[in-house]
PDB file of C-alpha atoms and ligand atoms in Angstrom:
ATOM      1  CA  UNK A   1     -27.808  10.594  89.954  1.00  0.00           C
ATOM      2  CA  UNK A   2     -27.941  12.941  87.686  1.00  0.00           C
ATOM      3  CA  UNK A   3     -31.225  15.209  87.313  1.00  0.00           C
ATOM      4  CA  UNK A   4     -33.127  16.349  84.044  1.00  0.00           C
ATOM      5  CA  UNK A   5     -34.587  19.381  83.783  1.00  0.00           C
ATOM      6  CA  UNK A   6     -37.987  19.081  82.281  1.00  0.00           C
ATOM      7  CA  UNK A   7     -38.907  20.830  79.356  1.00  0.00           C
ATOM      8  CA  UNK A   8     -41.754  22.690  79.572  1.00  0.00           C
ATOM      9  CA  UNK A   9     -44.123  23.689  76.567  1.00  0.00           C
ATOM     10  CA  UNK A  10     -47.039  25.377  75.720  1.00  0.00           C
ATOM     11  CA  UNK A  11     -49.272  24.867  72.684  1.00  0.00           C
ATOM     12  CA  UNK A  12     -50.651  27.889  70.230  1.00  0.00           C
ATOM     13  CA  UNK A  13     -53.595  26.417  68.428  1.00  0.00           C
ATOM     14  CA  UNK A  14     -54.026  23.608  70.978  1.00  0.00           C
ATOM     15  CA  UNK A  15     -57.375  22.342  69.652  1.00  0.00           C
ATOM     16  CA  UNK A  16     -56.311  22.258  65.760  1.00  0.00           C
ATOM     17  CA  UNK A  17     -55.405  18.716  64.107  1.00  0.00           C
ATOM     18  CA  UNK A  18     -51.870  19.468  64.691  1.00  0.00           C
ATOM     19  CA  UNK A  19     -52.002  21.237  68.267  1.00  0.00           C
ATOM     20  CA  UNK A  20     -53.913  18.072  69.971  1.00  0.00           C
ATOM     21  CA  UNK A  21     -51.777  15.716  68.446  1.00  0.00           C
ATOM     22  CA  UNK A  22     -48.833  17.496  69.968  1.00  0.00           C
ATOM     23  CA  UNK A  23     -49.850  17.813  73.328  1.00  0.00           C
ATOM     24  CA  UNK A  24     -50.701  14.008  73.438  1.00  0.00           C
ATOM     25  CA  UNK A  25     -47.078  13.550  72.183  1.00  0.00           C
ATOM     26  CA  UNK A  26     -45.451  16.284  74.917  1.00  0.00           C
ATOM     27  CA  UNK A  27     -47.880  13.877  77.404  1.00  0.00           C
ATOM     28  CA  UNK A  28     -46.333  10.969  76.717  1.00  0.00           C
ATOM     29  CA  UNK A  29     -42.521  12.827  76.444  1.00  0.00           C
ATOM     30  CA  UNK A  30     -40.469  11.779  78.842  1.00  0.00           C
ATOM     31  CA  UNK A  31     -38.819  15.016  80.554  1.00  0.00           C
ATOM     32  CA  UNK A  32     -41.701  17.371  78.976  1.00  0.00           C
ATOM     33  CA  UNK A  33     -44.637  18.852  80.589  1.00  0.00           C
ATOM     34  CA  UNK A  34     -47.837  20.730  78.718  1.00  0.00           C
ATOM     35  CA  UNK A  35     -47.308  23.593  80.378  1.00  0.00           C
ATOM     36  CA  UNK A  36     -50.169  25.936  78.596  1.00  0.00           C
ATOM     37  CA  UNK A  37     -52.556  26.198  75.953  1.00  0.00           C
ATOM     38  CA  UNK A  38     -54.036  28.533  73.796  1.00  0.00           C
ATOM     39  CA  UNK A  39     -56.531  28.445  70.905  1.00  0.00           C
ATOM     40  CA  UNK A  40     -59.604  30.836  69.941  1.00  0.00           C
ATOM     41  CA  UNK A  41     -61.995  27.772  70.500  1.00  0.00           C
ATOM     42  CA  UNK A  42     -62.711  26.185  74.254  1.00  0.00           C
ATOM     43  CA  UNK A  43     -61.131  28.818  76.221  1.00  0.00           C
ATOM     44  CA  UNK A  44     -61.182  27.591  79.842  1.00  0.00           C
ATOM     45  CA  UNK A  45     -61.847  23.898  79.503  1.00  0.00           C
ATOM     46  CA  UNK A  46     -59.017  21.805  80.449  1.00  0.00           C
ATOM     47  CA  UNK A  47     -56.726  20.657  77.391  1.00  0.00           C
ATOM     48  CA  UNK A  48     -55.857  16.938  78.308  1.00  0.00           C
ATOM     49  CA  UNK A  49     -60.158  16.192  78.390  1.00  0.00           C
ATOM     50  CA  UNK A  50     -60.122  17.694  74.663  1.00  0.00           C
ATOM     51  CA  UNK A  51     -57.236  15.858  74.059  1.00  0.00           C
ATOM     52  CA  UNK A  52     -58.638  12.804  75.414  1.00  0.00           C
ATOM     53  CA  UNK A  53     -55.746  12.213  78.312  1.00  0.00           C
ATOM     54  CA  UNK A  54     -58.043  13.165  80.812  1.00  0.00           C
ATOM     55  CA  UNK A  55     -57.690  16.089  83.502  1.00  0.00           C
ATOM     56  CA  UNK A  56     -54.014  17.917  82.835  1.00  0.00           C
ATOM     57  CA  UNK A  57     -55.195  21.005  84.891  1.00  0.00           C
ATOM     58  CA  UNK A  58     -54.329  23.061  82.072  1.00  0.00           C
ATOM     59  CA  UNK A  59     -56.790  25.150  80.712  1.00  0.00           C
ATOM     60  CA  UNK A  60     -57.022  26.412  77.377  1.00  0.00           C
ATOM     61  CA  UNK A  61     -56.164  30.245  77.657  1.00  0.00           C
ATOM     62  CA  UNK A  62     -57.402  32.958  75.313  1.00  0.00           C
ATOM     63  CA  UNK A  63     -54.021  33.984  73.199  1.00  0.00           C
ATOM     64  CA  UNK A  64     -55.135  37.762  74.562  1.00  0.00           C
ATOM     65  CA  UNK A  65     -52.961  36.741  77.560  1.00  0.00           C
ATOM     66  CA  UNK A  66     -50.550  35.152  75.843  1.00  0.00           C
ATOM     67  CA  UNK A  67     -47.793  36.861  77.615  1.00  0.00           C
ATOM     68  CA  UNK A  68     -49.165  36.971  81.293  1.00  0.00           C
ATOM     69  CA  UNK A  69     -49.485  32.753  80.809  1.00  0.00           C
ATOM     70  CA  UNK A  70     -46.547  32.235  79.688  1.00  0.00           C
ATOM     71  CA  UNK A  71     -44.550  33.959  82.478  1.00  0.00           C
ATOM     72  CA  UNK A  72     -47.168  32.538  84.973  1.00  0.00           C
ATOM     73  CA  UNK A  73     -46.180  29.042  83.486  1.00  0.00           C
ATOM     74  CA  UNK A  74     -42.508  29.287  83.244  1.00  0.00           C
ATOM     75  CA  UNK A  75     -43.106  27.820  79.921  1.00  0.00           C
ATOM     76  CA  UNK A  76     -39.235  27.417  77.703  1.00  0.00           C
ATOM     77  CA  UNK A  77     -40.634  26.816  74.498  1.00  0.00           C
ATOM     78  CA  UNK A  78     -44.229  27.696  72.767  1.00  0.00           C
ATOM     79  CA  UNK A  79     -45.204  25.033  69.118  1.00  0.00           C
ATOM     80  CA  UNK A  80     -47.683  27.490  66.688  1.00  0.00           C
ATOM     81  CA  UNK A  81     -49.047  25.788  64.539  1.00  0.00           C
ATOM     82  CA  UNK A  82     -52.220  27.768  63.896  1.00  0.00           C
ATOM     83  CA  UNK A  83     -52.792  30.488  60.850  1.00  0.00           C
ATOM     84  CA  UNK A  84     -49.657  32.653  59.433  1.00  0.00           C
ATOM     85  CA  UNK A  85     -51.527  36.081  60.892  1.00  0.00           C
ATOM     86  CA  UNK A  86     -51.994  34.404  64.600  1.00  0.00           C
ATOM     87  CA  UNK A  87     -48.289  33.002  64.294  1.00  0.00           C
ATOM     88  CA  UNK A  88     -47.246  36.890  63.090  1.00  0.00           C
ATOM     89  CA  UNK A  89     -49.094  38.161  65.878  1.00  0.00           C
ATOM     90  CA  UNK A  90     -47.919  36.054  69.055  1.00  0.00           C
ATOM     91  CA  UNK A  91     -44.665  34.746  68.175  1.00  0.00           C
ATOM     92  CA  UNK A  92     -43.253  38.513  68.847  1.00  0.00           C
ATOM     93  CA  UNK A  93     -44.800  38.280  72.002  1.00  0.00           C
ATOM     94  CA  UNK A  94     -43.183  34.989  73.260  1.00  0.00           C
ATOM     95  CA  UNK A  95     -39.740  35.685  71.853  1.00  0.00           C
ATOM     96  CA  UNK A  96     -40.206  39.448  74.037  1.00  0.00           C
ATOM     97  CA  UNK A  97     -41.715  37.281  77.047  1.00  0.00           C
ATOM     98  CA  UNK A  98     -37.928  34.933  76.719  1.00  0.00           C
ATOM     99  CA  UNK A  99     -39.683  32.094  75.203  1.00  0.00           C
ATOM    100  CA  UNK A 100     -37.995  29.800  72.699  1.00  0.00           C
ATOM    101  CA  UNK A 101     -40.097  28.711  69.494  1.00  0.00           C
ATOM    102  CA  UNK A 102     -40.916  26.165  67.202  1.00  0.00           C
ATOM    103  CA  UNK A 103     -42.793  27.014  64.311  1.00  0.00           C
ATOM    104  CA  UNK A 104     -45.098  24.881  62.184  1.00  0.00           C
ATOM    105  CA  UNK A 105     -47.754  27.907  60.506  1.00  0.00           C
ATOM    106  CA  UNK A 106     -47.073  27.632  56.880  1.00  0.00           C
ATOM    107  CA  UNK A 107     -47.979  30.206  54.340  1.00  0.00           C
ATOM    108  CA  UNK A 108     -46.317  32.920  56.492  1.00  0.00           C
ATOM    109  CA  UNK A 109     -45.194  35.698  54.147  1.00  0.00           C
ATOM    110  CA  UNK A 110     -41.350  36.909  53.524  1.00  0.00           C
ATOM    111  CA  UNK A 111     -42.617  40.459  55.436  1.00  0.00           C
ATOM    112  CA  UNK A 112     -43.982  38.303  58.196  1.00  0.00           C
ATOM    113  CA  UNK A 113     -41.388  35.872  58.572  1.00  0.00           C
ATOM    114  CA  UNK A 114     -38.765  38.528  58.659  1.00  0.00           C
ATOM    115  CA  UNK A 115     -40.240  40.637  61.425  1.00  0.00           C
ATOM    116  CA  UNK A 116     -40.554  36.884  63.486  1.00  0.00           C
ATOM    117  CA  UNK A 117     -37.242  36.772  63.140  1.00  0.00           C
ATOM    118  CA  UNK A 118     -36.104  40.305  64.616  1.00  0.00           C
ATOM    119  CA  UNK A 119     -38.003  39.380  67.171  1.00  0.00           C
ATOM    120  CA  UNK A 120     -36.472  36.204  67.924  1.00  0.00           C
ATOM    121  CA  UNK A 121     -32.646  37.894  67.555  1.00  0.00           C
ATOM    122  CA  UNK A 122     -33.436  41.051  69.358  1.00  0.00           C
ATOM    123  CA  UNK A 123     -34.601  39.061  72.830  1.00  0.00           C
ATOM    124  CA  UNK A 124     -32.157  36.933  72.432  1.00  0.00           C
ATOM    125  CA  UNK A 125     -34.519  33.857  72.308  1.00  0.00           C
ATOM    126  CA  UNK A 126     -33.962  30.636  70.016  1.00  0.00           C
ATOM    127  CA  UNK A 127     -36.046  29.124  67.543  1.00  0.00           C
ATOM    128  CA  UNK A 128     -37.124  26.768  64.394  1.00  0.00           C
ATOM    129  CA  UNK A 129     -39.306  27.670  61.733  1.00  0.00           C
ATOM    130  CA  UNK A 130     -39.872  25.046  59.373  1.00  0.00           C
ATOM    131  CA  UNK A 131     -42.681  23.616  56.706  1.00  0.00           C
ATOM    132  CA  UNK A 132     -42.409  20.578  57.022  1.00  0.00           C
ATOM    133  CA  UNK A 133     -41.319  19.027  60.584  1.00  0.00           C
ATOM    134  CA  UNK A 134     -41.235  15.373  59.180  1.00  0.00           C
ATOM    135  CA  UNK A 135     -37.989  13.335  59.681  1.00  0.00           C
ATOM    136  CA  UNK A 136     -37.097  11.817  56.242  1.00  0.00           C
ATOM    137  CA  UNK A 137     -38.032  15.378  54.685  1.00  0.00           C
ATOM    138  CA  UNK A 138     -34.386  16.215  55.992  1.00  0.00           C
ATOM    139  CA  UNK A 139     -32.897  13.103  53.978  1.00  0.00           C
ATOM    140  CA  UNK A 140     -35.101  14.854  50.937  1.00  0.00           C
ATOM    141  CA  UNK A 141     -33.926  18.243  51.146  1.00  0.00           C
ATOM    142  CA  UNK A 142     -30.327  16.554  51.349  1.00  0.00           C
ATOM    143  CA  UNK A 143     -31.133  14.598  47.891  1.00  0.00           C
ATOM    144  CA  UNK A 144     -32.448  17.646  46.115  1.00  0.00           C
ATOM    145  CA  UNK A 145     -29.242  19.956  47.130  1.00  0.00           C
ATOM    146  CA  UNK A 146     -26.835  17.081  45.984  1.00  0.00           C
ATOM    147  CA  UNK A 147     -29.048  16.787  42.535  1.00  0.00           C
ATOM    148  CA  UNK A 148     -29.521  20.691  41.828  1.00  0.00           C
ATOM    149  CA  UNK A 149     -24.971  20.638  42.667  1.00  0.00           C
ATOM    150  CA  UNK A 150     -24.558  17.909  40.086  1.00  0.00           C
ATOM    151  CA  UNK A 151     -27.232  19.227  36.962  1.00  0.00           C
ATOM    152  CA  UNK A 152     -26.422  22.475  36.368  1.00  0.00           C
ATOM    153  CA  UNK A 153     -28.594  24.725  35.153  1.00  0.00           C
ATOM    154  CA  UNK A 154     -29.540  22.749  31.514  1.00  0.00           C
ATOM    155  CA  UNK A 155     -32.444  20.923  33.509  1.00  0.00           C
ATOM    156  CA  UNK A 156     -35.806  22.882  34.134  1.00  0.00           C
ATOM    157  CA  UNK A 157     -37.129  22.447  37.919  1.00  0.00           C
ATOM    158  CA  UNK A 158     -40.860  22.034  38.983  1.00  0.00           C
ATOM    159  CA  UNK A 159     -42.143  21.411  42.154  1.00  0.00           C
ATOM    160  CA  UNK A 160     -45.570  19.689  43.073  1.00  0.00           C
ATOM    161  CA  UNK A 161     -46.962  19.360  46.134  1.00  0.00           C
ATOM    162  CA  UNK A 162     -50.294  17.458  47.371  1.00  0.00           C
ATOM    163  CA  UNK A 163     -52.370  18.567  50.901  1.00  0.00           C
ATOM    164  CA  UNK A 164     -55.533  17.536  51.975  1.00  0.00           C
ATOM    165  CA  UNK A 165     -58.145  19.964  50.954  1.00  0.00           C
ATOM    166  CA  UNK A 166     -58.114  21.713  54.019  1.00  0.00           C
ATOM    167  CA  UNK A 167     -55.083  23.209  53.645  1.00  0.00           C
ATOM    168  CA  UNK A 168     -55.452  27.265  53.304  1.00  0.00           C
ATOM    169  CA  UNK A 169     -52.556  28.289  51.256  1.00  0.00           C
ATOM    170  CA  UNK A 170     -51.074  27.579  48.013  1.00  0.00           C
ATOM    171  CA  UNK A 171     -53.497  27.373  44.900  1.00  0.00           C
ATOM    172  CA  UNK A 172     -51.527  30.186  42.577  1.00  0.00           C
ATOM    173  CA  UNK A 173     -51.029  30.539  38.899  1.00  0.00           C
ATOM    174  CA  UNK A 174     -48.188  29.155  36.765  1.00  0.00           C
ATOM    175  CA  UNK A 175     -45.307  31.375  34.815  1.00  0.00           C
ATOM    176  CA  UNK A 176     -44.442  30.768  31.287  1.00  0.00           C
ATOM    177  CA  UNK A 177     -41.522  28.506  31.094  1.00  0.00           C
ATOM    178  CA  UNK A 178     -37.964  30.642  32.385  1.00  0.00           C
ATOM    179  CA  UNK A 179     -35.176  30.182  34.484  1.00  0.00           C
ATOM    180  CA  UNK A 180     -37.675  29.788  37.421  1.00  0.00           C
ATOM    181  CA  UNK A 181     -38.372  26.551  39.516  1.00  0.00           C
ATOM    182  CA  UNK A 182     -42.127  26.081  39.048  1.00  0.00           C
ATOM    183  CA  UNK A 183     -44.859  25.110  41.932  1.00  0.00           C
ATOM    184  CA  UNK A 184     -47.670  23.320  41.254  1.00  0.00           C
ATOM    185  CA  UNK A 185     -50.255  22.754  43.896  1.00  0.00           C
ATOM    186  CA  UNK A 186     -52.964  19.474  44.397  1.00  0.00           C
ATOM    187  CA  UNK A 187     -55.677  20.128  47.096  1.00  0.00           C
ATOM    188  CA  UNK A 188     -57.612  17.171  47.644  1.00  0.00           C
ATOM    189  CA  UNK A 189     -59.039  14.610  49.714  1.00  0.00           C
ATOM    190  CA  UNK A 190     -57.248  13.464  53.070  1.00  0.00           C
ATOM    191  CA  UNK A 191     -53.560  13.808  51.452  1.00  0.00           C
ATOM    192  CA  UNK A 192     -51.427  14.856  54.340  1.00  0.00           C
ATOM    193  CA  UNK A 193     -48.394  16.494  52.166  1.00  0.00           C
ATOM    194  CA  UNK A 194     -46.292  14.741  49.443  1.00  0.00           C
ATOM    195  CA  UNK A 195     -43.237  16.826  47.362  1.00  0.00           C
ATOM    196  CA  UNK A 196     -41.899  16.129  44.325  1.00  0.00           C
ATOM    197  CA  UNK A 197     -39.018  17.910  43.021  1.00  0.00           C
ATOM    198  CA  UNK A 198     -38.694  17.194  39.110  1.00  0.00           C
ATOM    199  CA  UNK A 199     -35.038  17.928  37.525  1.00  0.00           C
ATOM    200  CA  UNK A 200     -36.493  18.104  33.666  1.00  0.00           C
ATOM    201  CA  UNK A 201     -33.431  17.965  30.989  1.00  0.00           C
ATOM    202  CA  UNK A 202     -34.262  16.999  27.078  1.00  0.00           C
ATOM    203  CA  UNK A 203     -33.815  13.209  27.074  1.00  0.00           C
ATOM    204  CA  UNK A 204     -34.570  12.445  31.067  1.00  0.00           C
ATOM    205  CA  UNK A 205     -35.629  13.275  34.148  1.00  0.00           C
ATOM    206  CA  UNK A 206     -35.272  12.420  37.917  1.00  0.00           C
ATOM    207  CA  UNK A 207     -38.205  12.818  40.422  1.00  0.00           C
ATOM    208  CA  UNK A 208     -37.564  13.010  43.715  1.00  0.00           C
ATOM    209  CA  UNK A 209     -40.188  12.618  45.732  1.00  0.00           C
ATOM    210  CA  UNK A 210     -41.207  12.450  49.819  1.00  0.00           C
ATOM    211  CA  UNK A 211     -44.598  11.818  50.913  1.00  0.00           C
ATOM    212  CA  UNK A 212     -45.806  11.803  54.611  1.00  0.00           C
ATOM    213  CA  UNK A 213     -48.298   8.903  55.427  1.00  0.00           C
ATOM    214  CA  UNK A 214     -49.237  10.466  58.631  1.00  0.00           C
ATOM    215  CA  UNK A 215     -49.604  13.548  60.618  1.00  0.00           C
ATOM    216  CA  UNK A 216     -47.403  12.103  63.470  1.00  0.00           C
ATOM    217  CA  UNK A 217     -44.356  12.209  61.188  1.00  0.00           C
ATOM    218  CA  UNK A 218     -44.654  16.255  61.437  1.00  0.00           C
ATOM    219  CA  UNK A 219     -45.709  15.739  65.277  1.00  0.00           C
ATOM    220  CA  UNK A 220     -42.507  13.763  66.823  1.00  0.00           C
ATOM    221  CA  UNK A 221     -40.525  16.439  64.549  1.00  0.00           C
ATOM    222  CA  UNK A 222     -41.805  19.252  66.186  1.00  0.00           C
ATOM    223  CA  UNK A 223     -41.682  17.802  69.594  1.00  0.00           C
ATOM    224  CA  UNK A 224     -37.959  16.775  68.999  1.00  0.00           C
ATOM    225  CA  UNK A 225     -37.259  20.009  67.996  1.00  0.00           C
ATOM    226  CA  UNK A 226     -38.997  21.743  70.824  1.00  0.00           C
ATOM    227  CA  UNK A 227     -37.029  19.469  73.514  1.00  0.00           C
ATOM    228  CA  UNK A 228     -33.348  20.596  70.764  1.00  0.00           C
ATOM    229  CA  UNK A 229     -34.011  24.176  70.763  1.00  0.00           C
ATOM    230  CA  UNK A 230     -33.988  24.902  74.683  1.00  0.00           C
ATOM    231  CA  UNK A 231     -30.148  23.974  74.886  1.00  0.00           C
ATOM    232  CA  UNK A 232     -29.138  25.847  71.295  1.00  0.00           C
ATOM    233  CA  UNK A 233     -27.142  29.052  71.550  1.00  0.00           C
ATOM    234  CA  UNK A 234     -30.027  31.652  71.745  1.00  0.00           C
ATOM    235  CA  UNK A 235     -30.514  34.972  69.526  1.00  0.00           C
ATOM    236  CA  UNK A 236     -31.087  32.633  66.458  1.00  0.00           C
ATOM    237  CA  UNK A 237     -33.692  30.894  64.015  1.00  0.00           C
ATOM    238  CA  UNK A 238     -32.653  27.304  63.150  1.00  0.00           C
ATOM    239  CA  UNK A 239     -34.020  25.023  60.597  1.00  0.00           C
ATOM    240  CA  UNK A 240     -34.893  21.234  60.304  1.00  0.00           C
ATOM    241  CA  UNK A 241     -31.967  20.864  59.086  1.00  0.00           C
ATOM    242  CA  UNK A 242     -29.586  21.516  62.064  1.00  0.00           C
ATOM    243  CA  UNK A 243     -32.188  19.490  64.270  1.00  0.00           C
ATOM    244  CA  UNK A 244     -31.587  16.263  62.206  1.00  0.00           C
ATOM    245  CA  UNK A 245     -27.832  17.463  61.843  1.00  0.00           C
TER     246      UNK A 245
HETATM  247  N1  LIG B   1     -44.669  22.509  59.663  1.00  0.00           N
HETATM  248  C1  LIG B   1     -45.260  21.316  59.563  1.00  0.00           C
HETATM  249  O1  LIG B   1     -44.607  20.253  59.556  1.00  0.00           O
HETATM  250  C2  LIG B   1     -46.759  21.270  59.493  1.00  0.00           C
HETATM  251  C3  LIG B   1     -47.450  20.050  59.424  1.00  0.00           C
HETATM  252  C4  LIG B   1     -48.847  20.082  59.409  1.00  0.00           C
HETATM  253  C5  LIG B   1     -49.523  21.293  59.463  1.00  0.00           C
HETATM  254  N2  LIG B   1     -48.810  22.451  59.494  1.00  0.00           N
HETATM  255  C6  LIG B   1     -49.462  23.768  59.594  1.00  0.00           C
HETATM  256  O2  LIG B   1     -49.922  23.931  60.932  1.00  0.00           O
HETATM  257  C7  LIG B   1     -51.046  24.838  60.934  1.00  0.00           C
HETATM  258  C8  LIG B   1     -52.224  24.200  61.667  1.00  0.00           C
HETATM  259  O3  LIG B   1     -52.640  23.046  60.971  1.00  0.00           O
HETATM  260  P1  LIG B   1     -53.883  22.158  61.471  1.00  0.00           P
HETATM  261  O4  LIG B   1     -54.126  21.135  60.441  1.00  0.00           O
HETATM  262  O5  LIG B   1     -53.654  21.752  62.898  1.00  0.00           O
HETATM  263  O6  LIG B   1     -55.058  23.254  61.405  1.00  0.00           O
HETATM  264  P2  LIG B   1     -56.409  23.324  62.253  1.00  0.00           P
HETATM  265  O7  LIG B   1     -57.307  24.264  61.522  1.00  0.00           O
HETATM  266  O8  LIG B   1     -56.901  21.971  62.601  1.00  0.00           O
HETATM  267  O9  LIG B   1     -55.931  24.023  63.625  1.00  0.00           O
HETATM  268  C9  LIG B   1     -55.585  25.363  63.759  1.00  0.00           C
HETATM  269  C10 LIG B   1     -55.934  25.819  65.175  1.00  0.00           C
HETATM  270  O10 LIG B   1     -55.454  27.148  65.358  1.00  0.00           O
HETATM  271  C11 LIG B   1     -56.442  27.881  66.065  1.00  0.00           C
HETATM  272  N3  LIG B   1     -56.259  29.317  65.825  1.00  0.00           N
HETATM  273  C12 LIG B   1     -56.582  30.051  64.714  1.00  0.00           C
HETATM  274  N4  LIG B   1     -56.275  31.349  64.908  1.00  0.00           N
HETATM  275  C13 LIG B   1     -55.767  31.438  66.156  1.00  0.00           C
HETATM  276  C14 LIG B   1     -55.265  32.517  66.948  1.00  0.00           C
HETATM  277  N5  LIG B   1     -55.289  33.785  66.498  1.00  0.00           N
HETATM  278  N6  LIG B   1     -54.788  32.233  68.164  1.00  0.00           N
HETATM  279  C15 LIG B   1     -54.792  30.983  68.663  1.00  0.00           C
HETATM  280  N7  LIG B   1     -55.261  29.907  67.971  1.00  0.00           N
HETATM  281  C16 LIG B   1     -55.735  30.147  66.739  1.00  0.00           C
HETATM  282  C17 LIG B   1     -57.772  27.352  65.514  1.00  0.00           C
HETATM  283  O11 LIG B   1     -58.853  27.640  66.393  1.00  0.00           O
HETATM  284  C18 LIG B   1     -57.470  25.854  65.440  1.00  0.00           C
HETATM  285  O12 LIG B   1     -57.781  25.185  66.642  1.00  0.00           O
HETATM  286  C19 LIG B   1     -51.318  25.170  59.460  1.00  0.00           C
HETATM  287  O13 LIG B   1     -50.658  26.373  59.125  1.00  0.00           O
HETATM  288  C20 LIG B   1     -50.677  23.991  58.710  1.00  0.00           C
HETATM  289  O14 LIG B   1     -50.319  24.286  57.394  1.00  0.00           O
HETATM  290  C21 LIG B   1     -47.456  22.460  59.535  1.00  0.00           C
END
């Protein structure tokens, strides 16, 4: 018989939207354990009873001892999915404490995600940073490559994307028409993230569009990637992409 090693992951931003959904998912996982939790909010109260699983015996930690926690738990891989200056802060920390990552924070900054990634090469840990964790967003990204190859540069490019009004990041102004790809931002309401990529010529268009009906598309995304990442060759930041690959 052979014997699986179980996975074992902790949760930053355990008590967000996205961090209780995940641990419910890593629950229910066969061949993953929760194996910590951190958040700001209910330090100390056990994470499966906010959760709604019942009792896990894993308390919520304060992110202060990040490092200590995760070597106590012999934790493989940490999920963020919290705000980009948290994720800036603790991901460093993992990667030095040998713990693989999978990151979900968006509206991290090039400066931010850069030093992430030094981190992540320099102790040799591996990791995925991605946007969008969703499944078919793969298929999309595959679409818009094969459309951008084929057009040229005679069609103008906009991009709009729609989040529920909670979302933090993303409501900048709009360039007069270049050579740039435009992004257009919709806050609103309970939308949980749709992209449309518009390839604009003089006499047509295509849209290409991918919209996400629920929050457990980006969940089993993350979680497959978290239960990928532990076997990758370390000392390197994948993407969505080579998951689904
Ligand atoms: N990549 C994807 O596929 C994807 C999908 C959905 C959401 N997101 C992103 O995930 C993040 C979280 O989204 P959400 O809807 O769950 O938000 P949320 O506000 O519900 O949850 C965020 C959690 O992070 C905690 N937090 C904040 N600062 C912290 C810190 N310094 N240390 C530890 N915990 C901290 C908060 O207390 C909260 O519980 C956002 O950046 C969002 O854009 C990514």
């Amino acid at each position: 018989m052979i014997k699986m090693t179980e996975v074992r992951a902790a949760l930053v931003g355990a008590c967000g939207k996205m961090g209780q959904m995940i641990v419910r998912r890593i629950n229910a996982t066969e061949g993953m354990k929760v194996s910590a939790a951190f958040d700001l909010v209910n330090v100390g109260k056990d994470i499966g009873e906010i959760c709604g699983l019942g009792k896990l015996d894993v308390p919520v930690s304060d992110p202060k001892d990040l490092e200590k926690v995760l070597k106590e738990s012999k934790t493989d891989v940490l999920l963020d999915f919290t705000v980009a200056p948290a994720t800036a802060a603790n991901a460093p920390v993992a990667a030095k404490a040998g713990v693989n990552l999978i990151i979900g924070t968006t509206g991290l900054s090039p400066e931010q995600k850069a030093s992430i990634t030094d981190a992540i090469v320099s102790n040799n840990v591996a990791a995925v940073i991605s946007s969008n964790y969703s499944i078919g967003v793969g298929i999309f990204f595959k679409l818009c490559r094969e459309a951008a190859k084929n057009l040229g540069l005679d069609y103008d490019v906009e991009i709009i994307e729609a989040h529920h009004n909670q979302k933090k990041y993303g409501r900048e102004g709009v360039c007069p028409r270049g050579k740039e790809i435009g992004i257009h931002s919709v806050r609103g309401g309970d939308i949980v993230g749709d992209h449309t990529v518009m390839f604009i010529g003089n006499a047509e268009r295509i849209e290409i569009r991918h919209q996400a009906h629920s929050r457990e598309v980006f969940v089993a995304g993350a979680v497959m990637a978290a239960k990928w990442v532990v076997d990758q060759k370390k000392g390197k930041v994948y993407s969505m992409s080579d998951v689904l690959a």
